[in-house]
Amino acid sequence: NAAEAAEKAAHIVGLLPANNLTGPAIFEFEQPTAALAAGAEPAKAAAAVVDKDSTVELYAGFGKSVYTAFATVGGNAVGVVATGKNLCHNCVAKIARFVRLCDAFSVPVVTVVDTEGFVPSVSDDIAGGIREAARLATYADATTAKVTVLAGKAVGPVYTALAAADLRIAVTGCVVSALEPSAAVSVLYKDEIDASDNIIAATNAKAAAYTAEVCSAANAVACGAADMVCDAA
């Protein structure tokens, strides 16, 4: 209703700086009560890293596999992006637009990454999926402070786009890799897999071992793909 709309608008205006030259606003806050979990819905993943009841979602009806909102972390106003299972062309357009908005006002951006990647769809490509995905270069272009939380799966081009940040935090149990593990082992261990009695089982076993040894949070820090490790709690 009108009263709720006015209250929501006031909340958004309060979270935004007065102009692009002033710093983000600071508020009283309560710590989040939810725990960050791999595979969580985007809204729940965001709620686990921002202050309790501080979020105001934007573009809720568009690109629903991505959650974008203004919120606070430790009382400081931020923009938060949380990814869902698959990213369609609307999802990546939504991310790029939101990051540009945050960058215009120098609002820090916190990105929670846990996704299978871009939708493998010809129709999505025809609709502009590749073009919109390329616009995620707005992360690299943005000069505002950026923090990426690698909460779950961050593989290949998704990592390249969304982890262009000043601080990259790998959560224990996440998967960070330049290539999908099953695809990587099919090249690295091709002869061994081809010689096995069950190629599918051998590939899955190798992929599981590769994920544990090479794609872990600790290894991401060791190879420079992340800056620090933390537990989900």
mmCIF file with all atom_site columns, N, CA, C and O in Angstrom, residues 32-70:
data_model
loop_
_atom_site.group_PDB
_atom_site.id
_atom_site.type_symbol
_atom_site.label_atom_id
_atom_site.label_alt_id
_atom_site.label_comp_id
_atom_site.label_asym_id
_atom_site.label_entity_id
_atom_site.label_seq_id
_atom_site.pdbx_PDB_ins_code
_atom_site.Cartn_x
_atom_site.Cartn_y
_atom_site.Cartn_z
_atom_site.occupancy
_atom_site.B_iso_or_equiv
_atom_site.pdbx_formal_charge
_atom_site.auth_seq_id
_atom_site.auth_comp_id
_atom_site.auth_asym_id
_atom_site.auth_atom_id
_atom_site.pdbx_PDB_model_num
ATOM 1   N N  . PRO A 1 32 ? 23.831 -10.593 11.859  1.00 0.00 ? 32 PRO A N  1
ATOM 2   C CA . PRO A 1 32 ? 22.924 -11.563 11.224  1.00 0.00 ? 32 PRO A CA 1
ATOM 3   C C  . PRO A 1 32 ? 22.803 -12.821 12.077  1.00 0.00 ? 32 PRO A C  1
ATOM 4   O O  . PRO A 1 32 ? 23.736 -13.196 12.782  1.00 0.00 ? 32 PRO A O  1
ATOM 5   N N  . THR A 1 33 ? 21.645 -13.454 12.010  1.00 0.00 ? 33 THR A N  1
ATOM 6   C CA . THR A 1 33 ? 21.419 -14.673 12.795  1.00 0.00 ? 33 THR A CA 1
ATOM 7   C C  . THR A 1 33 ? 21.550 -15.933 11.948  1.00 0.00 ? 33 THR A C  1
ATOM 8   O O  . THR A 1 33 ? 21.788 -17.012 12.482  1.00 0.00 ? 33 THR A O  1
ATOM 9   N N  . ALA A 1 34 ? 21.400 -15.806 10.627  1.00 0.00 ? 34 ALA A N  1
ATOM 10  C CA . ALA A 1 34 ? 21.485 -16.975 9.745   1.00 0.00 ? 34 ALA A CA 1
ATOM 11  C C  . ALA A 1 34 ? 22.940 -17.335 9.484   1.00 0.00 ? 34 ALA A C  1
ATOM 12  O O  . ALA A 1 34 ? 23.828 -16.482 9.538   1.00 0.00 ? 34 ALA A O  1
ATOM 13  N N  . ALA A 1 35 ? 23.191 -18.608 9.196   1.00 0.00 ? 35 ALA A N  1
ATOM 14  C CA . ALA A 1 35 ? 24.533 -19.071 8.841   1.00 0.00 ? 35 ALA A CA 1
ATOM 15  C C  . ALA A 1 35 ? 24.623 -19.231 7.329   1.00 0.00 ? 35 ALA A C  1
ATOM 16  O O  . ALA A 1 35 ? 23.656 -19.618 6.675   1.00 0.00 ? 35 ALA A O  1
ATOM 17  N N  . LEU A 1 36 ? 25.771 -18.912 6.779   1.00 0.00 ? 36 LEU A N  1
ATOM 18  C CA . LEU A 1 36 ? 25.984 -19.036 5.341   1.00 0.00 ? 36 LEU A CA 1
ATOM 19  C C  . LEU A 1 36 ? 26.153 -20.512 4.985   1.00 0.00 ? 36 LEU A C  1
ATOM 20  O O  . LEU A 1 36 ? 26.974 -21.212 5.559   1.00 0.00 ? 36 LEU A O  1
ATOM 21  N N  . ALA A 1 37 ? 25.375 -20.981 4.004   1.00 0.00 ? 37 ALA A N  1
ATOM 22  C CA . ALA A 1 37 ? 25.425 -22.389 3.619   1.00 0.00 ? 37 ALA A CA 1
ATOM 23  C C  . ALA A 1 37 ? 25.512 -22.498 2.107   1.00 0.00 ? 37 ALA A C  1
ATOM 24  O O  . ALA A 1 37 ? 24.834 -21.768 1.382   1.00 0.00 ? 37 ALA A O  1
ATOM 25  N N  . ALA A 1 38 ? 26.375 -23.412 1.627   1.00 0.00 ? 38 ALA A N  1
ATOM 26  C CA . ALA A 1 38 ? 26.478 -23.646 0.184   1.00 0.00 ? 38 ALA A CA 1
ATOM 27  C C  . ALA A 1 38 ? 25.149 -24.161 -0.344  1.00 0.00 ? 38 ALA A C  1
ATOM 28  O O  . ALA A 1 38 ? 24.481 -24.974 0.300   1.00 0.00 ? 38 ALA A O  1
ATOM 29  N N  . GLY A 1 39 ? 24.755 -23.670 -1.512  1.00 0.00 ? 39 GLY A N  1
ATOM 30  C CA . GLY A 1 39 ? 23.506 -24.102 -2.111  1.00 0.00 ? 39 GLY A CA 1
ATOM 31  C C  . GLY A 1 39 ? 22.277 -23.375 -1.599  1.00 0.00 ? 39 GLY A C  1
ATOM 32  O O  . GLY A 1 39 ? 21.157 -23.692 -1.993  1.00 0.00 ? 39 GLY A O  1
ATOM 33  N N  . ALA A 1 40 ? 22.475 -22.389 -0.734  1.00 0.00 ? 40 ALA A N  1
ATOM 34  C CA . ALA A 1 40 ? 21.339 -21.643 -0.194  1.00 0.00 ? 40 ALA A CA 1
ATOM 35  C C  . ALA A 1 40 ? 20.728 -20.750 -1.265  1.00 0.00 ? 40 ALA A C  1
ATOM 36  O O  . ALA A 1 40 ? 21.383 -20.358 -2.227  1.00 0.00 ? 40 ALA A O  1
ATOM 37  N N  . GLU A 1 41 ? 19.451 -20.421 -1.104  1.00 0.00 ? 41 GLU A N  1
ATOM 38  C CA . GLU A 1 41 ? 18.808 -19.473 -1.994  1.00 0.00 ? 41 GLU A CA 1
ATOM 39  C C  . GLU A 1 41 ? 19.548 -18.129 -1.906  1.00 0.00 ? 41 GLU A C  1
ATOM 40  O O  . GLU A 1 41 ? 20.039 -17.763 -0.832  1.00 0.00 ? 41 GLU A O  1
ATOM 41  N N  . PRO A 1 42 ? 19.618 -17.384 -3.012  1.00 0.00 ? 42 PRO A N  1
ATOM 42  C CA . PRO A 1 42 ? 20.376 -16.126 -3.009  1.00 0.00 ? 42 PRO A CA 1
ATOM 43  C C  . PRO A 1 42 ? 19.989 -15.169 -1.880  1.00 0.00 ? 42 PRO A C  1
ATOM 44  O O  . PRO A 1 42 ? 20.861 -14.587 -1.238  1.00 0.00 ? 42 PRO A O  1
ATOM 45  N N  . ALA A 1 43 ? 18.687 -15.014 -1.634  1.00 0.00 ? 43 ALA A N  1
ATOM 46  C CA . ALA A 1 43 ? 18.250 -14.084 -0.587  1.00 0.00 ? 43 ALA A CA 1
ATOM 47  C C  . ALA A 1 43 ? 18.748 -14.535 0.784   1.00 0.00 ? 43 ALA A C  1
ATOM 48  O O  . ALA A 1 43 ? 19.165 -13.707 1.615   1.00 0.00 ? 43 ALA A O  1
ATOM 49  N N  . LYS A 1 44 ? 18.730 -15.846 1.045   1.00 0.00 ? 44 LYS A N  1
ATOM 50  C CA . LYS A 1 44 ? 19.200 -16.368 2.329   1.00 0.00 ? 44 LYS A CA 1
ATOM 51  C C  . LYS A 1 44 ? 20.716 -16.242 2.453   1.00 0.00 ? 44 LYS A C  1
ATOM 52  O O  . LYS A 1 44 ? 21.237 -15.975 3.536   1.00 0.00 ? 44 LYS A O  1
ATOM 53  N N  . ALA A 1 45 ? 21.421 -16.449 1.335   1.00 0.00 ? 45 ALA A N  1
ATOM 54  C CA . ALA A 1 45 ? 22.875 -16.289 1.359   1.00 0.00 ? 45 ALA A CA 1
ATOM 55  C C  . ALA A 1 45 ? 23.252 -14.843 1.672   1.00 0.00 ? 45 ALA A C  1
ATOM 56  O O  . ALA A 1 45 ? 24.175 -14.577 2.451   1.00 0.00 ? 45 ALA A O  1
ATOM 57  N N  . ALA A 1 46 ? 22.530 -13.905 1.079   1.00 0.00 ? 46 ALA A N  1
ATOM 58  C CA . ALA A 1 46 ? 22.793 -12.484 1.354   1.00 0.00 ? 46 ALA A CA 1
ATOM 59  C C  . ALA A 1 46 ? 22.493 -12.147 2.805   1.00 0.00 ? 46 ALA A C  1
ATOM 60  O O  . ALA A 1 46 ? 23.256 -11.434 3.467   1.00 0.00 ? 46 ALA A O  1
ATOM 61  N N  . ALA A 1 47 ? 21.370 -12.682 3.323   1.00 0.00 ? 47 ALA A N  1
ATOM 62  C CA . ALA A 1 47 ? 20.978 -12.384 4.706   1.00 0.00 ? 47 ALA A CA 1
ATOM 63  C C  . ALA A 1 47 ? 22.001 -12.879 5.713   1.00 0.00 ? 47 ALA A C  1
ATOM 64  O O  . ALA A 1 47 ? 22.107 -12.335 6.820   1.00 0.00 ? 47 ALA A O  1
ATOM 65  N N  . ALA A 1 48 ? 22.780 -13.893 5.337   1.00 0.00 ? 48 ALA A N  1
ATOM 66  C CA . ALA A 1 48 ? 23.772 -14.458 6.259   1.00 0.00 ? 48 ALA A CA 1
ATOM 67  C C  . ALA A 1 48 ? 25.010 -13.575 6.403   1.00 0.00 ? 48 ALA A C  1
ATOM 68  O O  . ALA A 1 48 ? 25.767 -13.744 7.360   1.00 0.00 ? 48 ALA A O  1
ATOM 69  N N  . VAL A 1 49 ? 25.220 -12.646 5.463   1.00 0.00 ? 49 VAL A N  1
ATOM 70  C CA . VAL A 1 49 ? 26.452 -11.840 5.516   1.00 0.00 ? 49 VAL A CA 1
ATOM 71  C C  . VAL A 1 49 ? 26.189 -10.363 5.782   1.00 0.00 ? 49 VAL A C  1
ATOM 72  O O  . VAL A 1 49 ? 27.133 -9.595  5.971   1.00 0.00 ? 49 VAL A O  1
ATOM 73  N N  . VAL A 1 50 ? 24.928 -9.947  5.791   1.00 0.00 ? 50 VAL A N  1
ATOM 74  C CA . VAL A 1 50 ? 24.619 -8.539  6.067   1.00 0.00 ? 50 VAL A CA 1
ATOM 75  C C  . VAL A 1 50 ? 23.907 -8.429  7.412   1.00 0.00 ? 50 VAL A C  1
ATOM 76  O O  . VAL A 1 50 ? 23.490 -9.420  7.998   1.00 0.00 ? 50 VAL A O  1
ATOM 77  N N  . ASP A 1 51 ? 23.782 -7.207  7.898   1.00 0.00 ? 51 ASP A N  1
ATOM 78  C CA . ASP A 1 51 ? 23.141 -6.986  9.190   1.00 0.00 ? 51 ASP A CA 1
ATOM 79  C C  . ASP A 1 51 ? 21.670 -7.404  9.160   1.00 0.00 ? 51 ASP A C  1
ATOM 80  O O  . ASP A 1 51 ? 21.006 -7.330  8.129   1.00 0.00 ? 51 ASP A O  1
ATOM 81  N N  . LYS A 1 52 ? 21.189 -7.827  10.307  1.00 0.00 ? 52 LYS A N  1
ATOM 82  C CA . LYS A 1 52 ? 19.821 -8.344  10.412  1.00 0.00 ? 52 LYS A CA 1
ATOM 83  C C  . LYS A 1 52 ? 18.789 -7.307  9.975   1.00 0.00 ? 52 LYS A C  1
ATOM 84  O O  . LYS A 1 52 ? 18.822 -6.144  10.400  1.00 0.00 ? 52 LYS A O  1
ATOM 85  N N  . ASP A 1 53 ? 17.880 -7.735  9.105   1.00 0.00 ? 53 ASP A N  1
ATOM 86  C CA . ASP A 1 53 ? 16.738 -6.916  8.654   1.00 0.00 ? 53 ASP A CA 1
ATOM 87  C C  . ASP A 1 53 ? 17.163 -5.584  8.039   1.00 0.00 ? 53 ASP A C  1
ATOM 88  O O  . ASP A 1 53 ? 16.440 -4.586  8.135   1.00 0.00 ? 53 ASP A O  1
ATOM 89  N N  . SER A 1 54 ? 18.326 -5.569  7.380   1.00 0.00 ? 54 SER A N  1
ATOM 90  C CA . SER A 1 54 ? 18.811 -4.299  6.807   1.00 0.00 ? 54 SER A CA 1
ATOM 91  C C  . SER A 1 54 ? 18.620 -4.212  5.297   1.00 0.00 ? 54 SER A C  1
ATOM 92  O O  . SER A 1 54 ? 18.894 -3.177  4.699   1.00 0.00 ? 54 SER A O  1
ATOM 93  N N  . THR A 1 55 ? 18.163 -5.285  4.644   1.00 0.00 ? 55 THR A N  1
ATOM 94  C CA . THR A 1 55 ? 18.140 -5.313  3.186   1.00 0.00 ? 55 THR A CA 1
ATOM 95  C C  . THR A 1 55 ? 16.906 -4.628  2.597   1.00 0.00 ? 55 THR A C  1
ATOM 96  O O  . THR A 1 55 ? 15.817 -4.676  3.156   1.00 0.00 ? 55 THR A O  1
ATOM 97  N N  . VAL A 1 56 ? 17.135 -3.978  1.469   1.00 0.00 ? 56 VAL A N  1
ATOM 98  C CA . VAL A 1 56 ? 16.060 -3.465  0.626   1.00 0.00 ? 56 VAL A CA 1
ATOM 99  C C  . VAL A 1 56 ? 16.351 -3.976  -0.777  1.00 0.00 ? 56 VAL A C  1
ATOM 100 O O  . VAL A 1 56 ? 17.292 -3.526  -1.442  1.00 0.00 ? 56 VAL A O  1
ATOM 101 N N  . GLU A 1 57 ? 15.562 -4.949  -1.240  1.00 0.00 ? 57 GLU A N  1
ATOM 102 C CA . GLU A 1 57 ? 15.837 -5.580  -2.528  1.00 0.00 ? 57 GLU A CA 1
ATOM 103 C C  . GLU A 1 57 ? 15.475 -4.661  -3.688  1.00 0.00 ? 57 GLU A C  1
ATOM 104 O O  . GLU A 1 57 ? 14.465 -3.947  -3.644  1.00 0.00 ? 57 GLU A O  1
ATOM 105 N N  . LEU A 1 58 ? 16.303 -4.698  -4.737  1.00 0.00 ? 58 LEU A N  1
ATOM 106 C CA . LEU A 1 58 ? 16.036 -3.972  -5.970  1.00 0.00 ? 58 LEU A CA 1
ATOM 107 C C  . LEU A 1 58 ? 15.884 -4.962  -7.122  1.00 0.00 ? 58 LEU A C  1
ATOM 108 O O  . LEU A 1 58 ? 16.514 -6.013  -7.122  1.00 0.00 ? 58 LEU A O  1
ATOM 109 N N  . TYR A 1 59 ? 15.062 -4.612  -8.113  1.00 0.00 ? 59 TYR A N  1
ATOM 110 C CA . TYR A 1 59 ? 14.846 -5.423  -9.328  1.00 0.00 ? 59 TYR A CA 1
ATOM 111 C C  . TYR A 1 59 ? 14.348 -6.832  -8.979  1.00 0.00 ? 59 TYR A C  1
ATOM 112 O O  . TYR A 1 59 ? 14.736 -7.812  -9.610  1.00 0.00 ? 59 TYR A O  1
ATOM 113 N N  . ALA A 1 60 ? 13.474 -6.932  -7.997  1.00 0.00 ? 60 ALA A N  1
ATOM 114 C CA . ALA A 1 60 ? 13.055 -8.250  -7.501  1.00 0.00 ? 60 ALA A CA 1
ATOM 115 C C  . ALA A 1 60 ? 12.363 -9.089  -8.573  1.00 0.00 ? 60 ALA A C  1
ATOM 116 O O  . ALA A 1 60 ? 12.468 -10.316 -8.569  1.00 0.00 ? 60 ALA A O  1
ATOM 117 N N  . GLY A 1 61 ? 11.647 -8.460  -9.488  1.00 0.00 ? 61 GLY A N  1
ATOM 118 C CA . GLY A 1 61 ? 10.904 -9.220  -10.482 1.00 0.00 ? 61 GLY A CA 1
ATOM 119 C C  . GLY A 1 61 ? 11.669 -9.522  -11.752 1.00 0.00 ? 61 GLY A C  1
ATOM 120 O O  . GLY A 1 61 ? 11.101 -10.035 -12.718 1.00 0.00 ? 61 GLY A O  1
ATOM 121 N N  . PHE A 1 62 ? 12.969 -9.248  -11.756 1.00 0.00 ? 62 PHE A N  1
ATOM 122 C CA . PHE A 1 62 ? 13.783 -9.355  -12.969 1.00 0.00 ? 62 PHE A CA 1
ATOM 123 C C  . PHE A 1 62 ? 15.013 -10.198 -12.675 1.00 0.00 ? 62 PHE A C  1
ATOM 124 O O  . PHE A 1 62 ? 15.681 -9.996  -11.668 1.00 0.00 ? 62 PHE A O  1
ATOM 125 N N  . GLY A 1 63 ? 15.334 -11.182 -13.559 1.00 0.00 ? 63 GLY A N  1
ATOM 126 C CA . GLY A 1 63 ? 16.521 -12.004 -13.339 1.00 0.00 ? 63 GLY A CA 1
ATOM 127 C C  . GLY A 1 63 ? 16.499 -12.662 -11.977 1.00 0.00 ? 63 GLY A C  1
ATOM 128 O O  . GLY A 1 63 ? 17.386 -12.445 -11.147 1.00 0.00 ? 63 GLY A O  1
ATOM 129 N N  . LYS A 1 64 ? 15.485 -13.509 -11.723 1.00 0.00 ? 64 LYS A N  1
ATOM 130 C CA . LYS A 1 64 ? 15.208 -13.969 -10.369 1.00 0.00 ? 64 LYS A CA 1
ATOM 131 C C  . LYS A 1 64 ? 16.228 -14.950 -9.804  1.00 0.00 ? 64 LYS A C  1
ATOM 132 O O  . LYS A 1 64 ? 16.146 -15.315 -8.628  1.00 0.00 ? 64 LYS A O  1
ATOM 133 N N  . SER A 1 65 ? 17.199 -15.381 -10.609 1.00 0.00 ? 65 SER A N  1
ATOM 134 C CA . SER A 1 65 ? 18.232 -16.264 -10.075 1.00 0.00 ? 65 SER A CA 1
ATOM 135 C C  . SER A 1 65 ? 19.369 -15.480 -9.433  1.00 0.00 ? 65 SER A C  1
ATOM 136 O O  . SER A 1 65 ? 20.365 -16.058 -8.989  1.00 0.00 ? 65 SER A O  1
ATOM 137 N N  . VAL A 1 66 ? 19.220 -14.167 -9.362  1.00 0.00 ? 66 VAL A N  1
ATOM 138 C CA . VAL A 1 66 ? 20.204 -13.300 -8.702  1.00 0.00 ? 66 VAL A CA 1
ATOM 139 C C  . VAL A 1 66 ? 19.466 -12.374 -7.749  1.00 0.00 ? 66 VAL A C  1
ATOM 140 O O  . VAL A 1 66 ? 18.377 -11.885 -8.062  1.00 0.00 ? 66 VAL A O  1
ATOM 141 N N  . TYR A 1 67 ? 20.056 -12.150 -6.589  1.00 0.00 ? 67 TYR A N  1
ATOM 142 C CA . TYR A 1 67 ? 19.474 -11.259 -5.581  1.00 0.00 ? 67 TYR A CA 1
ATOM 143 C C  . TYR A 1 67 ? 20.337 -10.008 -5.486  1.00 0.00 ? 67 TYR A C  1
ATOM 144 O O  . TYR A 1 67 ? 21.557 -10.104 -5.305  1.00 0.00 ? 67 TYR A O  1
ATOM 145 N N  . THR A 1 68 ? 19.740 -8.839  -5.623  1.00 0.00 ? 68 THR A N  1
ATOM 146 C CA . THR A 1 68 ? 20.468 -7.573  -5.485  1.00 0.00 ? 68 THR A CA 1
ATOM 147 C C  . THR A 1 68 ? 19.736 -6.697  -4.489  1.00 0.00 ? 68 THR A C  1
ATOM 148 O O  . THR A 1 68 ? 18.501 -6.575  -4.550  1.00 0.00 ? 68 THR A O  1
ATOM 149 N N  . ALA A 1 69 ? 20.464 -6.087  -3.580  1.00 0.00 ? 69 ALA A N  1
ATOM 150 C CA . ALA A 1 69 ? 19.817 -5.280  -2.541  1.00 0.00 ? 69 ALA A CA 1
ATOM 151 C C  . ALA A 1 69 ? 20.816 -4.288  -1.953  1.00 0.00 ? 69 ALA A C  1
ATOM 152 O O  . ALA A 1 69 ? 22.034 -4.491  -2.001  1.00 0.00 ? 69 ALA A O  1
ATOM 153 N N  . PHE A 1 70 ? 20.277 -3.219  -1.405  1.00 0.00 ? 70 PHE A N  1
ATOM 154 C CA . PHE A 1 70 ? 21.058 -2.370  -0.511  1.00 0.00 ? 70 PHE A CA 1
ATOM 155 C C  . PHE A 1 70 ? 20.888 -2.923  0.895   1.00 0.00 ? 70 PHE A C  1
ATOM 156 O O  . PHE A 1 70 ? 19.809 -3.414  1.267   1.00 0.00 ? 70 PHE A O  1
#
